[in-house]
PDB file of C-alpha atoms in Angstrom:
ATOM      1  CA  UNK G   2      -2.205  14.293   1.556  1.00  0.00           C
ATOM      2  CA  UNK G   3      -4.829  12.137  -0.115  1.00  0.00           C
ATOM      3  CA  UNK G   4      -6.643  14.363  -2.602  1.00  0.00           C
ATOM      4  CA  UNK G   5      -4.534  17.519  -2.829  1.00  0.00           C
ATOM      5  CA  UNK G   6      -2.631  16.458  -5.953  1.00  0.00           C
ATOM      6  CA  UNK G   7      -5.203  15.028  -8.356  1.00  0.00           C
ATOM      7  CA  UNK G   8      -2.846  15.574 -11.298  1.00  0.00           C
ATOM      8  CA  UNK G   9      -0.593  12.812  -9.950  1.00  0.00           C
ATOM      9  CA  UNK G  10       1.317  10.878  -9.137  1.00  0.00           C
ATOM     10  CA  UNK G  11      -0.932   7.879  -9.349  1.00  0.00           C
ATOM     11  CA  UNK G  12       0.079   4.687  -7.589  1.00  0.00           C
ATOM     12  CA  UNK G  13      -0.401   1.277  -9.183  1.00  0.00           C
ATOM     13  CA  UNK G  14      -0.080  -0.737  -5.988  1.00  0.00           C
ATOM     14  CA  UNK G  15      -2.167  -0.177  -2.861  1.00  0.00           C
ATOM     15  CA  UNK G  16      -0.689   2.250  -0.303  1.00  0.00           C
ATOM     16  CA  UNK G  17      -0.528   2.451   3.479  1.00  0.00           C
ATOM     17  CA  UNK G  18      -1.229   5.874   4.946  1.00  0.00           C
ATOM     18  CA  UNK G  19      -0.032   6.646   8.476  1.00  0.00           C
ATOM     19  CA  UNK G  20      -2.832   8.872   9.760  1.00  0.00           C
ATOM     20  CA  UNK G  21      -0.871  10.840  12.356  1.00  0.00           C
ATOM     21  CA  UNK G  22       1.991  11.837  10.026  1.00  0.00           C
ATOM     22  CA  UNK G  23       0.451  11.774   6.553  1.00  0.00           C
ATOM     23  CA  UNK G  24       3.287   9.448   5.426  1.00  0.00           C
ATOM     24  CA  UNK G  25       2.296   7.381   2.401  1.00  0.00           C
ATOM     25  CA  UNK G  26       3.975   4.064   1.552  1.00  0.00           C
ATOM     26  CA  UNK G  27       3.201   2.253  -1.692  1.00  0.00           C
ATOM     27  CA  UNK G  28       3.201  -1.537  -1.280  1.00  0.00           C
ATOM     28  CA  UNK G  29       4.997  -1.725  -4.592  1.00  0.00           C
ATOM     29  CA  UNK G  30       5.889  -5.078  -6.116  1.00  0.00           C
ATOM     30  CA  UNK G  31       6.416  -4.405  -9.792  1.00  0.00           C
ATOM     31  CA  UNK G  32       8.776  -1.952 -11.433  1.00  0.00           C
ATOM     32  CA  UNK G  33       6.926   1.244 -12.370  1.00  0.00           C
ATOM     33  CA  UNK G  34       6.912   2.759 -15.837  1.00  0.00           C
ATOM     34  CA  UNK G  35       9.019   5.899 -15.805  1.00  0.00           C
ATOM     35  CA  UNK G  36       7.057   7.467 -18.659  1.00  0.00           C
ATOM     36  CA  UNK G  37       3.460   7.030 -17.448  1.00  0.00           C
ATOM     37  CA  UNK G  38       2.503   7.700 -13.831  1.00  0.00           C
ATOM     38  CA  UNK G  39       0.714   4.785 -12.185  1.00  0.00           C
ATOM     39  CA  UNK G  40       1.552   2.259 -14.896  1.00  0.00           C
ATOM     40  CA  UNK G  41       3.946  -0.680 -14.841  1.00  0.00           C
ATOM     41  CA  UNK G  42       7.117  -1.092 -16.889  1.00  0.00           C
ATOM     42  CA  UNK G  43       6.587  -3.522 -19.789  1.00  0.00           C
ATOM     43  CA  UNK G  44       9.625  -5.599 -18.744  1.00  0.00           C
ATOM     44  CA  UNK G  45       9.864  -6.928 -15.208  1.00  0.00           C
ATOM     45  CA  UNK G  46      12.872  -8.619 -13.585  1.00  0.00           C
ATOM     46  CA  UNK G  47      11.491 -11.816 -12.050  1.00  0.00           C
ATOM     47  CA  UNK G  48      14.538 -12.553  -9.899  1.00  0.00           C
ATOM     48  CA  UNK G  49      14.276  -9.675  -7.457  1.00  0.00           C
ATOM     49  CA  UNK G  50      14.442  -9.579  -3.655  1.00  0.00           C
ATOM     50  CA  UNK G  51      15.000  -6.387  -1.687  1.00  0.00           C
ATOM     51  CA  UNK G  52      14.421  -4.871   1.713  1.00  0.00           C
ATOM     52  CA  UNK G  53      13.613  -1.176   1.557  1.00  0.00           C
ATOM     53  CA  UNK G  54      11.927   1.434   3.707  1.00  0.00           C
ATOM     54  CA  UNK G  55       8.733   3.365   3.107  1.00  0.00           C
ATOM     55  CA  UNK G  56       7.204   6.347   4.869  1.00  0.00           C
ATOM     56  CA  UNK G  57       8.244   6.829   8.517  1.00  0.00           C
ATOM     57  CA  UNK G  58      10.931   4.147   8.087  1.00  0.00           C
ATOM     58  CA  UNK G  59       8.372   1.373   7.566  1.00  0.00           C
ATOM     59  CA  UNK G  60      10.348  -1.765   6.522  1.00  0.00           C
ATOM     60  CA  UNK G  61       9.201  -3.385   3.289  1.00  0.00           C
ATOM     61  CA  UNK G  62      10.302  -6.777   1.975  1.00  0.00           C
ATOM     62  CA  UNK G  63       9.746  -7.217  -1.755  1.00  0.00           C
ATOM     63  CA  UNK G  64       9.984 -10.561  -3.589  1.00  0.00           C
ATOM     64  CA  UNK G  65       9.397 -10.717  -7.317  1.00  0.00           C
ATOM     65  CA  UNK G  66       9.934 -14.265  -8.564  1.00  0.00           C
ATOM     66  CA  UNK G  67       8.110 -16.612 -10.913  1.00  0.00           C
ATOM     67  CA  UNK G  68       6.356 -18.427  -8.057  1.00  0.00           C
ATOM     68  CA  UNK G  69       5.399 -15.395  -5.967  1.00  0.00           C
ATOM     69  CA  UNK G  70       5.284 -11.636  -6.277  1.00  0.00           C
ATOM     70  CA  UNK G  71       4.747  -9.899  -2.947  1.00  0.00           C
ATOM     71  CA  UNK G  72       5.501  -6.953  -0.710  1.00  0.00           C
ATOM     72  CA  UNK G  73       5.366  -7.459   3.061  1.00  0.00           C
ATOM     73  CA  UNK G  74       5.202  -4.663   5.636  1.00  0.00           C
ATOM     74  CA  UNK G  75       5.328  -5.030   9.414  1.00  0.00           C
ATOM     75  CA  UNK G  76       3.299  -2.472  11.343  1.00  0.00           C
ATOM     76  CA  UNK G  77       4.138  -2.089  15.037  1.00  0.00           C
ATOM     77  CA  UNK G  78       1.476  -3.247  17.482  1.00  0.00           C
ATOM     78  CA  UNK G  79       0.879   0.325  18.612  1.00  0.00           C
ATOM     79  CA  UNK G  80       0.886   1.584  15.036  1.00  0.00           C
ATOM     80  CA  UNK G  81       0.501   5.267  14.307  1.00  0.00           C
ATOM     81  CA  UNK G  82      -1.974   7.376  16.205  1.00  0.00           C
ATOM     82  CA  UNK G  83      -4.944   9.642  15.756  1.00  0.00           C
ATOM     83  CA  UNK G  84      -5.697  11.436  12.500  1.00  0.00           C
ATOM     84  CA  UNK G  85      -3.789  14.709  12.327  1.00  0.00           C
ATOM     85  CA  UNK G  86      -6.478  17.040  10.889  1.00  0.00           C
ATOM     86  CA  UNK G  87      -4.006  19.544   9.417  1.00  0.00           C
ATOM     87  CA  UNK G  88      -2.843  16.971   6.836  1.00  0.00           C
ATOM     88  CA  UNK G  89      -6.261  16.317   5.298  1.00  0.00           C
ATOM     89  CA  UNK G  90      -9.119  18.263   3.799  1.00  0.00           C
ATOM     90  CA  UNK G  91     -12.589  17.912   5.328  1.00  0.00           C
ATOM     91  CA  UNK G  92     -13.763  15.376   2.713  1.00  0.00           C
ATOM     92  CA  UNK G  93     -10.658  13.215   3.155  1.00  0.00           C
ATOM     93  CA  UNK G  94     -10.951  13.335   6.955  1.00  0.00           C
ATOM     94  CA  UNK G  95     -14.536  12.104   6.622  1.00  0.00           C
ATOM     95  CA  UNK G  96     -13.463   9.183   4.375  1.00  0.00           C
ATOM     96  CA  UNK G  97     -10.543   8.266   6.606  1.00  0.00           C
ATOM     97  CA  UNK G  98     -12.414   8.385   9.908  1.00  0.00           C
ATOM     98  CA  UNK G  99     -15.125   6.069   8.531  1.00  0.00           C
ATOM     99  CA  UNK G 100     -12.636   3.206   8.206  1.00  0.00           C
ATOM    100  CA  UNK G 101      -9.736   4.063  10.531  1.00  0.00           C
ATOM    101  CA  UNK G 102      -9.464   1.401  13.233  1.00  0.00           C
ATOM    102  CA  UNK G 103      -5.718   1.770  13.842  1.00  0.00           C
ATOM    103  CA  UNK G 104      -3.060   4.321  13.008  1.00  0.00           C
ATOM    104  CA  UNK G 105      -3.068   3.326   9.330  1.00  0.00           C
ATOM    105  CA  UNK G 106      -5.499   2.912   6.456  1.00  0.00           C
ATOM    106  CA  UNK G 107      -5.038   1.158   3.121  1.00  0.00           C
ATOM    107  CA  UNK G 108      -5.633   3.298   0.038  1.00  0.00           C
ATOM    108  CA  UNK G 109      -6.175   2.539  -3.629  1.00  0.00           C
ATOM    109  CA  UNK G 110      -4.862   5.650  -5.385  1.00  0.00           C
ATOM    110  CA  UNK G 111      -4.837   4.302  -8.932  1.00  0.00           C
ATOM    111  CA  UNK G 112      -7.970   6.191  -9.998  1.00  0.00           C
ATOM    112  CA  UNK G 113      -7.626   9.569  -8.309  1.00  0.00           C
ATOM    113  CA  UNK G 114     -11.244  10.427  -9.133  1.00  0.00           C
ATOM    114  CA  UNK G 115     -12.449   7.407  -7.138  1.00  0.00           C
ATOM    115  CA  UNK G 116     -10.025   6.938  -4.225  1.00  0.00           C
ATOM    116  CA  UNK G 117     -10.841   3.821  -2.192  1.00  0.00           C
ATOM    117  CA  UNK G 118     -10.108   3.603   1.552  1.00  0.00           C
ATOM    118  CA  UNK G 119      -9.918   0.309   3.510  1.00  0.00           C
ATOM    119  CA  UNK G 120      -9.447  -0.356   7.237  1.00  0.00           C
ATOM    120  CA  UNK G 121      -6.201  -1.906   8.463  1.00  0.00           C
ATOM    121  CA  UNK G 122      -7.226  -4.715  10.804  1.00  0.00           C
ATOM    122  CA  UNK G 123      -6.338  -8.266  11.712  1.00  0.00           C
ATOM    123  CA  UNK G 124      -7.876 -10.841   9.368  1.00  0.00           C
ATOM    124  CA  UNK G 125      -8.735  -8.384   6.579  1.00  0.00           C
ATOM    125  CA  UNK G 126      -8.373  -9.349   2.915  1.00  0.00           C
ATOM    126  CA  UNK G 127      -8.935  -6.971   0.009  1.00  0.00           C
ATOM    127  CA  UNK G 128      -8.821  -7.763  -3.728  1.00  0.00           C
ATOM    128  CA  UNK G 129      -7.617  -4.606  -5.517  1.00  0.00           C
ATOM    129  CA  UNK G 130      -7.214  -4.956  -9.304  1.00  0.00           C
ATOM    130  CA  UNK G 131      -4.214  -7.331  -9.801  1.00  0.00           C
ATOM    131  CA  UNK G 132      -3.392  -7.408  -6.066  1.00  0.00           C
ATOM    132  CA  UNK G 133      -4.669  -9.141  -2.952  1.00  0.00           C
ATOM    133  CA  UNK G 134      -3.819  -7.444   0.344  1.00  0.00           C
ATOM    134  CA  UNK G 135      -4.071  -9.539   3.516  1.00  0.00           C
ATOM    135  CA  UNK G 136      -3.492  -8.578   7.130  1.00  0.00           C
ATOM    136  CA  UNK G 137      -2.657 -10.856  10.034  1.00  0.00           C
ATOM    137  CA  UNK G 138      -1.452 -10.275  13.590  1.00  0.00           C
ATOM    138  CA  UNK G 139       1.878 -11.934  14.436  1.00  0.00           C
ATOM    139  CA  UNK G 140       1.566 -12.459  18.193  1.00  0.00           C
ATOM    140  CA  UNK G 141       5.169 -13.633  18.607  1.00  0.00           C
ATOM    141  CA  UNK G 142       6.630 -10.450  17.143  1.00  0.00           C
ATOM    142  CA  UNK G 143       3.833  -8.049  18.105  1.00  0.00           C
ATOM    143  CA  UNK G 144       3.312  -6.813  14.541  1.00  0.00           C
ATOM    144  CA  UNK G 145       0.453  -6.572  12.126  1.00  0.00           C
ATOM    145  CA  UNK G 146       1.765  -8.174   8.941  1.00  0.00           C
ATOM    146  CA  UNK G 147       0.399  -6.547   5.769  1.00  0.00           C
ATOM    147  CA  UNK G 148       1.064  -8.646   2.669  1.00  0.00           C
ATOM    148  CA  UNK G 149       0.386  -7.449  -0.865  1.00  0.00           C
ATOM    149  CA  UNK G 150       0.386 -10.335  -3.362  1.00  0.00           C
ATOM    150  CA  UNK G 151       0.600  -9.507  -7.065  1.00  0.00           C
ATOM    151  CA  UNK G 152      -1.152 -11.556  -9.715  1.00  0.00           C
ATOM    152  CA  UNK G 153       0.360 -10.002 -12.856  1.00  0.00           C
ATOM    153  CA  UNK G 154       2.064 -13.196 -14.022  1.00  0.00           C
ATOM    154  CA  UNK G 155      -0.646 -15.728 -13.215  1.00  0.00           C
ATOM    155  CA  UNK G 156      -2.399 -17.514 -16.045  1.00  0.00           C
TER     156      UNK G 156
END
């Protein structure tokens, strides 16, 4: 699921991978270019709010406005499960198990020759190209909130 298709598609935004199902969800903020895989469309609508669903029905809330560009995902407290070995090659399993602390990992799949894997854990913050991904536990709701903030339109 991670390395088996090195010809594409590439993903511009960071992705969440549910380890037990192999479901991949891009934390997409910006409109993709339909001509070039992994690139962004040259024109972006900056008055855009939507709720959508990613892999395994994961709810995503996307805001793309002048003041903030973000995608927010809510992972259940008992998120995912163990790595399902049949979904991953030996090398990918080794990369994933090094950082897997919950049922998900964060992936940077923009450069498929240098895939980056990050743990999903409370308090984490990762700068990835034009994005900053933060993770925080919401005790009231029992979710891990994963927020991807885009910096494309900052000066």
